[in-house]
Coordinates of C-alpha atoms and ligand atoms in Angstrom, one line a residue:
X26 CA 119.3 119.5 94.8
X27 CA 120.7 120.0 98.5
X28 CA 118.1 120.7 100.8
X29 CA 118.3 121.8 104.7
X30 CA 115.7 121.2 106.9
X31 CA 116.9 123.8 109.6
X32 CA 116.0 123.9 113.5
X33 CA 112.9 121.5 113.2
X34 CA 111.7 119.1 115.7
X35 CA 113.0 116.1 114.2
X36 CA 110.8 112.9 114.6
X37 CA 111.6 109.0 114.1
X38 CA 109.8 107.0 115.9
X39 CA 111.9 103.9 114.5
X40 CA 114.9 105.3 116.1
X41 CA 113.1 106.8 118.6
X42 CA 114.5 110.4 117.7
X43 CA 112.7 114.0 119.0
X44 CA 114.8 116.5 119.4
X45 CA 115.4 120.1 117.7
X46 CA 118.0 119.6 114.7
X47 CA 118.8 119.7 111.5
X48 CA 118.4 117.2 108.3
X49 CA 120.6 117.6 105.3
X50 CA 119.4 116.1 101.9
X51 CA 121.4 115.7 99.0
X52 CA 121.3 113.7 95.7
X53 CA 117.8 112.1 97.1
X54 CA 119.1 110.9 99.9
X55 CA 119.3 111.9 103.9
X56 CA 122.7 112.6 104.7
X57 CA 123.3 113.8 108.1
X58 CA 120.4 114.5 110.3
X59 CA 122.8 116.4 113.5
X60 CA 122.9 120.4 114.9
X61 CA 124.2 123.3 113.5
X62 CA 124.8 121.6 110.0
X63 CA 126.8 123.6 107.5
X64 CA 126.7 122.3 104.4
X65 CA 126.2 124.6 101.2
X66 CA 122.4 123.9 100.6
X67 CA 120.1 125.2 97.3
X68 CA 117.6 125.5 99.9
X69 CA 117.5 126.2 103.2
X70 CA 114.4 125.5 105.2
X71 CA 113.4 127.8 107.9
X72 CA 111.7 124.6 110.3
X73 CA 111.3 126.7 113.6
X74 CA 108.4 125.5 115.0
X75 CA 107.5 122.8 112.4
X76 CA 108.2 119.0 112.9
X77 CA 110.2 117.2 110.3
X78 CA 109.3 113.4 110.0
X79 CA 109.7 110.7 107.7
X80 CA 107.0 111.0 104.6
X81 CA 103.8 109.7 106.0
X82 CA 102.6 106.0 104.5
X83 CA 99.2 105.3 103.7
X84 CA 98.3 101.7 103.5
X85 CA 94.4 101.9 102.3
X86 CA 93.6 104.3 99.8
X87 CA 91.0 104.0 96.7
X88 CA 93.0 105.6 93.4
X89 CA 89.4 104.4 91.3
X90 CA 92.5 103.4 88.3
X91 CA 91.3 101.7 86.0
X92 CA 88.0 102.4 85.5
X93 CA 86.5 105.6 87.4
X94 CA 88.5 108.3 86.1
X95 CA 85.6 110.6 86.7
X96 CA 86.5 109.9 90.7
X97 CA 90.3 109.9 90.7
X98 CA 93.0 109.2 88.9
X99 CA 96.6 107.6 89.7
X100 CA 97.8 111.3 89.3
X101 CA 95.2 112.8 91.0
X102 CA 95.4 110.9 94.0
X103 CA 98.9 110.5 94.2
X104 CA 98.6 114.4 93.8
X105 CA 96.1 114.8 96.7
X106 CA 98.5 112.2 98.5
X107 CA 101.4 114.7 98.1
X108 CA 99.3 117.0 100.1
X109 CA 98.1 115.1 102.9
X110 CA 101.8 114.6 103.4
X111 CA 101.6 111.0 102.0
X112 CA 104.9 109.9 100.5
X113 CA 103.8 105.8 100.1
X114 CA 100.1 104.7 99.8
X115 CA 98.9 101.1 99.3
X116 CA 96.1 101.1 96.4
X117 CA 92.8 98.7 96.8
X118 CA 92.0 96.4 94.1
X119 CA 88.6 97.3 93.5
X120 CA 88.6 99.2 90.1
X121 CA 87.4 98.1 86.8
X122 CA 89.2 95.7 85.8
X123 CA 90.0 94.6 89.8
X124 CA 93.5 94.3 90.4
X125 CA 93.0 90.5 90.2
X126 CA 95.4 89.9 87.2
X127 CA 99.5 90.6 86.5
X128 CA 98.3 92.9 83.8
X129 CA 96.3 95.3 86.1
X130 CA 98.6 95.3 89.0
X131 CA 101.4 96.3 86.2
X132 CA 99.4 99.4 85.1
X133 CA 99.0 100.3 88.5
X134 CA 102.8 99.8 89.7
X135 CA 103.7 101.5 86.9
X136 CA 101.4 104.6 85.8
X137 CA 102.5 105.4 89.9
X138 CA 106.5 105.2 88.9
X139 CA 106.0 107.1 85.9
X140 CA 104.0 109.9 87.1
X141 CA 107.1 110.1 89.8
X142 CA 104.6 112.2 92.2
X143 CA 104.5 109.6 95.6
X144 CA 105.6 105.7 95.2
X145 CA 102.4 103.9 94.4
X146 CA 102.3 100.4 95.9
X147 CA 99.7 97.7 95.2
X148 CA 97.5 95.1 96.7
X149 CA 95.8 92.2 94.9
X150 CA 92.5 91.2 94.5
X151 CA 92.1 87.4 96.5
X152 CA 89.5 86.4 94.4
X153 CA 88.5 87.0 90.1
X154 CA 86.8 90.4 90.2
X155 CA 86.7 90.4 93.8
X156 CA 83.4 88.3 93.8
X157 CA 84.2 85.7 95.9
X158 CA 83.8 82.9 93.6
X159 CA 87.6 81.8 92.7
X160 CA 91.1 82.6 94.0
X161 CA 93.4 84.9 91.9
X162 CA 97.0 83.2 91.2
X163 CA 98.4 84.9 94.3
X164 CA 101.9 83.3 94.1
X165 CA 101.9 85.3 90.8
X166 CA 100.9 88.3 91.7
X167 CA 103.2 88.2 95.1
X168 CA 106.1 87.7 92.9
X169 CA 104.9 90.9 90.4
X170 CA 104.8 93.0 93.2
X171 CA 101.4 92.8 95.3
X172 CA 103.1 93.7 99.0
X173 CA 98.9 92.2 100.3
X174 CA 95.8 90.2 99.0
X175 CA 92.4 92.5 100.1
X176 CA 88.5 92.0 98.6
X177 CA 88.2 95.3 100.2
X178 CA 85.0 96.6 100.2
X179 CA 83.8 93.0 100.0
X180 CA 84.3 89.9 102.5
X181 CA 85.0 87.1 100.9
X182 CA 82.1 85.1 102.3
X183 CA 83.0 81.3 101.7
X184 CA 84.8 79.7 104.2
X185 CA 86.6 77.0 102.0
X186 CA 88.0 79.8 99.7
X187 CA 89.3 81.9 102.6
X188 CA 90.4 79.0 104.3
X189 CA 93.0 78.2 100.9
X190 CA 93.5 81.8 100.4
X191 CA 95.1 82.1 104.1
X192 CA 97.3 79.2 104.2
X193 CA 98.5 80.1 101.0
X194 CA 99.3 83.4 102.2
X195 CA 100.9 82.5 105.2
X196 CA 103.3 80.2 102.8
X197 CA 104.3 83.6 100.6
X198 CA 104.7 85.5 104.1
X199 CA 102.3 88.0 102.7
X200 CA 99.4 90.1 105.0
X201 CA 95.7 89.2 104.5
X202 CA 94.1 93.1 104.7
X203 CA 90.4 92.0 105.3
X204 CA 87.5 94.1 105.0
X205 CA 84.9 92.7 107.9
X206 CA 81.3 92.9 106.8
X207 CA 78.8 89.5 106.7
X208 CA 76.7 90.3 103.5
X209 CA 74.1 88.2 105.1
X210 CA 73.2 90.5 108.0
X211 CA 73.5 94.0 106.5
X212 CA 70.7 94.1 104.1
X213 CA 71.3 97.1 102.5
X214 CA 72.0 99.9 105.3
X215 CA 73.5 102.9 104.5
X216 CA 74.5 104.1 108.3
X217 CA 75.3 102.1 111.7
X218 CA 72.0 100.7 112.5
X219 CA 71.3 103.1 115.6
X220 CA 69.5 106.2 116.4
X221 CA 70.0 107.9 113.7
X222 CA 69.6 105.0 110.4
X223 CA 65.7 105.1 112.5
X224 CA 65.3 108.3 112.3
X225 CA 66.3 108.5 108.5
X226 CA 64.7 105.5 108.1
X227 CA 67.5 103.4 107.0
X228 CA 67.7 99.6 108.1
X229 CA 71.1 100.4 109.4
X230 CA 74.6 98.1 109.3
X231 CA 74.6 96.1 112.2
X232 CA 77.8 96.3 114.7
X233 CA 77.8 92.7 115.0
X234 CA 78.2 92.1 111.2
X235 CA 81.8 93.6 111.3
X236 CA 82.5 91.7 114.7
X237 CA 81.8 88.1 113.3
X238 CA 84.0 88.8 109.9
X239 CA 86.5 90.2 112.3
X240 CA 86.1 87.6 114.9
X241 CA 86.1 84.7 111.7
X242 CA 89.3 85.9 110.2
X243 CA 91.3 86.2 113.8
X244 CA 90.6 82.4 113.8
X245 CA 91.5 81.6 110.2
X246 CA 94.9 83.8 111.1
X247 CA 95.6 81.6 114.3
X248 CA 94.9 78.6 112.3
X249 CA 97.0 79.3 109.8
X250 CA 100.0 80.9 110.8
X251 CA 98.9 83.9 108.0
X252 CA 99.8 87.6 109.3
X253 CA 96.1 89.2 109.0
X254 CA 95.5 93.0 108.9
X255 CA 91.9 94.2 110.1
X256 CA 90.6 97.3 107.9
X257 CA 88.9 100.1 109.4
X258 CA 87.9 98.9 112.6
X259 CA 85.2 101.0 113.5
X260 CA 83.2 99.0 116.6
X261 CA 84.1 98.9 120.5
X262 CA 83.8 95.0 120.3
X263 CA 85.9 94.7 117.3
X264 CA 88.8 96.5 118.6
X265 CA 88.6 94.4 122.2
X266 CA 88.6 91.5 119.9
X267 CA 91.8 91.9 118.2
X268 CA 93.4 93.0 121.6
X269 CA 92.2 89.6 122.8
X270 CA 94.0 87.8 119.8
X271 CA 97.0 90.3 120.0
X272 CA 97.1 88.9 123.9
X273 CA 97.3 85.6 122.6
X274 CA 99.9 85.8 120.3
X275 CA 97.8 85.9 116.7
X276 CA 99.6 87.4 114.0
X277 CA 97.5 90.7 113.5
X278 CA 97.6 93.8 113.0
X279 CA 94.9 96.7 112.6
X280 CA 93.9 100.2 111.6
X281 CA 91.9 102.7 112.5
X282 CA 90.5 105.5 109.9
X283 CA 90.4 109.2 110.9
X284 CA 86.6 109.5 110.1
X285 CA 86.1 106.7 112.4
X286 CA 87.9 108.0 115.6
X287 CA 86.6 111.6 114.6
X288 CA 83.2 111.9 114.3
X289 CA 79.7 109.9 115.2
X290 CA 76.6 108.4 112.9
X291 CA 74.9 111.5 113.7
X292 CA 77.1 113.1 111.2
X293 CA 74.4 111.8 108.7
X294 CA 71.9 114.2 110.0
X295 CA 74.4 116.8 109.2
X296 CA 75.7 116.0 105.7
X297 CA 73.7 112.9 104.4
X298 CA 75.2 111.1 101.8
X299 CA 79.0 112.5 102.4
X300 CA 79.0 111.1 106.1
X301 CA 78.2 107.4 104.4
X302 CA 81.3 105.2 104.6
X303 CA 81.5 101.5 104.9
X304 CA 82.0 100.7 107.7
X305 CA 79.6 103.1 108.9
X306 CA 80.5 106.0 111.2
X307 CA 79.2 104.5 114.3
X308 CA 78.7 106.1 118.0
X309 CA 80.1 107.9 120.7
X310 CA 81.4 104.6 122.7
X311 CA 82.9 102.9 119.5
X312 CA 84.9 106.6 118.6
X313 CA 85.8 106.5 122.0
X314 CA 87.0 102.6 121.5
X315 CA 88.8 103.1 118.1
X316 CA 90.9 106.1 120.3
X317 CA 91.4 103.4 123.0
X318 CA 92.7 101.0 120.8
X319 CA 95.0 103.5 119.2
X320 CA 96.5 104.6 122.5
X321 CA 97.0 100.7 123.8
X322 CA 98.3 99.5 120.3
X323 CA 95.6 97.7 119.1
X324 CA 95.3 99.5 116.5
X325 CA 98.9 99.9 114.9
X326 CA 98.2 102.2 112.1
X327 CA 96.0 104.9 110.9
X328 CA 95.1 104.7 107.7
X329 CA 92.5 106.7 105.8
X330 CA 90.7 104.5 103.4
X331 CA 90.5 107.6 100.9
X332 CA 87.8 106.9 98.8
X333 CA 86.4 109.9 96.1
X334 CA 83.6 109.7 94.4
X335 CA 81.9 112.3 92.4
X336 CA 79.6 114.9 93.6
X337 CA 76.5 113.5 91.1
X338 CA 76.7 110.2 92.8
X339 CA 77.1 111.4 96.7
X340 CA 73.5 113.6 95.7
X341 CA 71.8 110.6 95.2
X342 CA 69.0 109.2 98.3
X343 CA 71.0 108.0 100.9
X344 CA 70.1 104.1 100.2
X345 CA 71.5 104.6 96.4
X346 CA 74.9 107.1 97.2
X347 CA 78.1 104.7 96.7
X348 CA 80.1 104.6 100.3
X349 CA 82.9 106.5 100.7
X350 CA 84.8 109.6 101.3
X351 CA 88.2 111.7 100.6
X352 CA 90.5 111.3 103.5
X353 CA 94.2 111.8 102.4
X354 CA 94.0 115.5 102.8
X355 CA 92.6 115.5 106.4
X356 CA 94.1 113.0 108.0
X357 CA 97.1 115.5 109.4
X358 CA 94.3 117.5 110.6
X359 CA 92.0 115.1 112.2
X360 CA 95.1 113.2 113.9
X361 CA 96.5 116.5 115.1
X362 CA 93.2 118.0 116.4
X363 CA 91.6 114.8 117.5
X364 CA 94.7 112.9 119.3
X365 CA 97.4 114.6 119.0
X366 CA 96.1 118.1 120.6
X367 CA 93.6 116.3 122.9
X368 CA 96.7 114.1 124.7
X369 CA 95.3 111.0 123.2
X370 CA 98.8 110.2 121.7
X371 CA 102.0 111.9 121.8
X372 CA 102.8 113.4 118.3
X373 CA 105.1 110.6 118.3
X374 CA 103.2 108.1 118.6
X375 CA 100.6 109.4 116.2
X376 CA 103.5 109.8 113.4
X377 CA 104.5 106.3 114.4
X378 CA 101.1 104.8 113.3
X379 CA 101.5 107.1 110.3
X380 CA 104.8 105.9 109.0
X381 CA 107.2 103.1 110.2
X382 CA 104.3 100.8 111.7
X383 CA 102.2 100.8 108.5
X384 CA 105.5 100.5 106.3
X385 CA 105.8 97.2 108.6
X386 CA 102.9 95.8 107.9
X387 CA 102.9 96.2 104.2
X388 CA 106.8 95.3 104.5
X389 CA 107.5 98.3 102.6
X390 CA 110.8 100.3 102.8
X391 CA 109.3 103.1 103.4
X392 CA 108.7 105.3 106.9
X393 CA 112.2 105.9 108.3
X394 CA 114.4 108.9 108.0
X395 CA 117.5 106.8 108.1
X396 CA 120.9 108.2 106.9
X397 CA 121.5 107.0 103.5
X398 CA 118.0 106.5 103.2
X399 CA 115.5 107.8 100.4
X400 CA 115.1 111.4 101.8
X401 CA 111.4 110.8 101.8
X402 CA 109.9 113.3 104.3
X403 CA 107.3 115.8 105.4
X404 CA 107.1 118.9 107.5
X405 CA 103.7 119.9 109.8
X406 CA 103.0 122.2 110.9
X407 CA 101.6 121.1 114.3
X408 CA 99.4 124.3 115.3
X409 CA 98.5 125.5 111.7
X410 CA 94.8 126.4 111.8
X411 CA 93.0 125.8 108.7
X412 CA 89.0 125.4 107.7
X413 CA 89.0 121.8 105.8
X414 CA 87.8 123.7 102.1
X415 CA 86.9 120.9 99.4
X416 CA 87.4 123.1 96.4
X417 CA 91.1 123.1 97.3
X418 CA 92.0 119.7 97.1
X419 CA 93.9 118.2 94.8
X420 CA 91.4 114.9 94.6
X421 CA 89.4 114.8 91.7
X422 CA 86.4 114.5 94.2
X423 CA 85.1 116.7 97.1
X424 CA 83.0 113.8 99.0
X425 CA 84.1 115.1 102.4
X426 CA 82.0 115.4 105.7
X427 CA 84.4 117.7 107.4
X428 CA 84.1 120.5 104.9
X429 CA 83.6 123.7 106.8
X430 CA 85.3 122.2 109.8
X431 CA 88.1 124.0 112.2
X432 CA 91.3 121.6 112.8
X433 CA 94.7 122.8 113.8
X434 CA 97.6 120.7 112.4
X435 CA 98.8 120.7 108.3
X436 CA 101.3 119.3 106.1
X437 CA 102.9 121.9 104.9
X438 CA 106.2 120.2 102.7
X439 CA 106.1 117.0 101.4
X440 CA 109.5 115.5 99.3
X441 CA 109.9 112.1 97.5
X442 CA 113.5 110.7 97.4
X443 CA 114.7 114.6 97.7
X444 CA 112.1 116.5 95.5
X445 CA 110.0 118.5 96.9
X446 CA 106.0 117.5 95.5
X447 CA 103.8 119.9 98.0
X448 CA 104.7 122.9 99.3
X449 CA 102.5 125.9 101.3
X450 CA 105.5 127.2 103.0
X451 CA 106.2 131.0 102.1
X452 CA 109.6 130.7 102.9
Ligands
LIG22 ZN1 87.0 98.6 103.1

């Protein structure tokens, strides 16, 4: 299949590219990208108007497999991936079994090659079942394809473990991705302990239980010489310190979730349950933070931390309702509408944190719309204005608080090594 992208406003931030051209794929690869191309094409793309950039990488999503079917699936997420405009995503290790054995992380590298729909990469679990108790045989798992070692959704809470887990890390050149939350000090909250968990009557998740796990790790990183990657940073004092470690020359990086530089804790009085996400949506000075620390680099990547769960279990009372929440379809829209269209970033330096700097940190070759590269690539439609509509996505779950809400920005193509797996163009 030859495919022309015609007249689009070509974006690679790794080569620093933005200009109006054209991208020729053939035999799932990009051949040329250059003006006026004339190659005989099967399809020619109309891309006046759209942007053309390398297929977007997510490097925290939740694809529940095995275990939760009822939430997601490996198909079904690497479905609602497709149309997000997500070409690579990095799976969390928290299902049932936890990706904690060669075995799991198999299934899971290779249900995503068979289905053929996005490339599915893996992390491991660092410790058995992800309960803190004993390390997993990273070496192993490194070598079998793990690309990082996450509890995510946990901290791993003992300082000894940790301690081994980092300078063996370090030794397989591997990322740390580390979920920041001291058990100790949240005592059951559902929402940022503010405000709002008082007026709902929640104890609330403490800022300052993120900041010591974030604070904690930046040390065991520094000590060890281990690359760590800080997930969903959602407080002003944990983004200020990783630019302080950043400053002095720590090996970390960090990401920042679309719900968390979108919207505020008082999202809860709006939509309960679905605005309940760990960690929590927090306020107006942290959102303001997280953008901060996107426009200064702290924060290299966005990812979303798509997490589904099923509508039964998000209408439980608020203390009992898993965390969590569907992201891969709206983070185009958010990004666009919230950064992109409010001169936060440039839309090239949004698509950078949405492609080659998240490829980096996973070491994944993936993000680049290189010549002779996997034609991996998406087209957005920068001032598409949709209404964000659960019952349209292609996630088995719904568990959304932007439904009903306004953005301007959509994928509208997304191809995998030259096959085209979402499409709303009418073209
Ligand atoms: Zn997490």
């Amino acid at each position: 299949m030859k495919t022309l992208f015609r007249n689009g406003l070509v974006i690679d931030p790794s080569t620093k590219l933005e200009r109006v051209t054209d991208v020729f794929v053939d035999q799932g690869r990009v051949i040329y990208i250059g003006d006026n191309l004339e190659q005989m094409a099967d399809r020619v793309i109309d891309a006046t108007g759209l942007m053309v950039v390398p297929g977007l990488v997510d490097i925290h999503v939740h694809f529940r497999d095995p275990g939760f079917p009822q939430k997601e699936t490996i198909e079904t997420g690497s479905l609602s991936a497709a149309a997000g405009g997500f070409t690579s995503v990095v799976c969390m290790p928290n299902t049932k079994p936890a990706i904690d054995t060669v075995d799991t992380l198999r299934y899971v590298l290779d249900t995503g090659a068979k289905l053929g729909i996005v490339k599915v990469y893996s992390s491991a679990a660092i410790t058995y079942g992800i309960e803190g108790c004993k390390l997993t045989e990273l070496e192993t798992l490194s070598e079998a394809g793990a690309v990082t070692f996450t509890d995510d959704g946990r901290s791993v809470m003992d300082p000894h473990l940790l301690y081994e887990a980092f300078q063996r890390a370090a030794k397989l050149g591997i990322p740390i991705s580390s979920h920041c939350e001291e058990h100790r000090l949240i005592d059951r909250g559902a929402l940022n302990r503010g405000k709002v968990s008082e007026r709902l009557g929640d104890p609330g998740i403490p800022a300052i239980g993120e900041e010591l796990i974030i604070a904690r790790d930046i040390l065991f990183a520094e000590e060890t010489g281990a690359r760590l990657h800080i997930q969903h940073v959602s407080t002003a004092r944990g983004v200020q310190l990783i630019r302080e470690a950043k400053a002095r020359g720590v090996r970390v990086t960090a990401e920042g979730a679309p719900h968390h530089f979108s919207i505020t804790d008082e999202q809860a009085l709006i939509c309960g349950t679905l605005a309940k996400v760990n960690p929590p949506l927090r306020t107006a000075h942290d959102v303001e933070a997280v953008i901060r620390g996107l426009q200064d680099g702290t924060l290299d990547v966005i990812a979303t931390d798509h997490a589904p769960h099923t509508a039964e279990e998000k209408s439980r009372p608020l203390d009992q309702a898993p965390f969590g929440m569907v992201g891969l379809e709206t983070a185009v829209g958010l990004t666009f509408t919230n950064l992109v269209h409010k001169g936060k970033l440039t839309a090239a330096e949004a698509i950078a944190k949405l492609t080659v700097q998240p490829a980096a940190v996973m070491g994944l070759q993936a993000g680049k719309l290189a010549p002779e590269g996997e034609a991996d690539i998406t087209v957005i439609d920068p001032d598409k204005e949709w209404v964000v509509d659960p019952k349209g996505f292609r996630s088995k779950s719904r568990n959304t608080p932007f439904d009903g809400m306004r953005l301007r920005g959509k994928t509208v193509m997304t191809m995998v090594r030259g096959q085209i797996v979402y499409e709303e163009l009418n073209q």
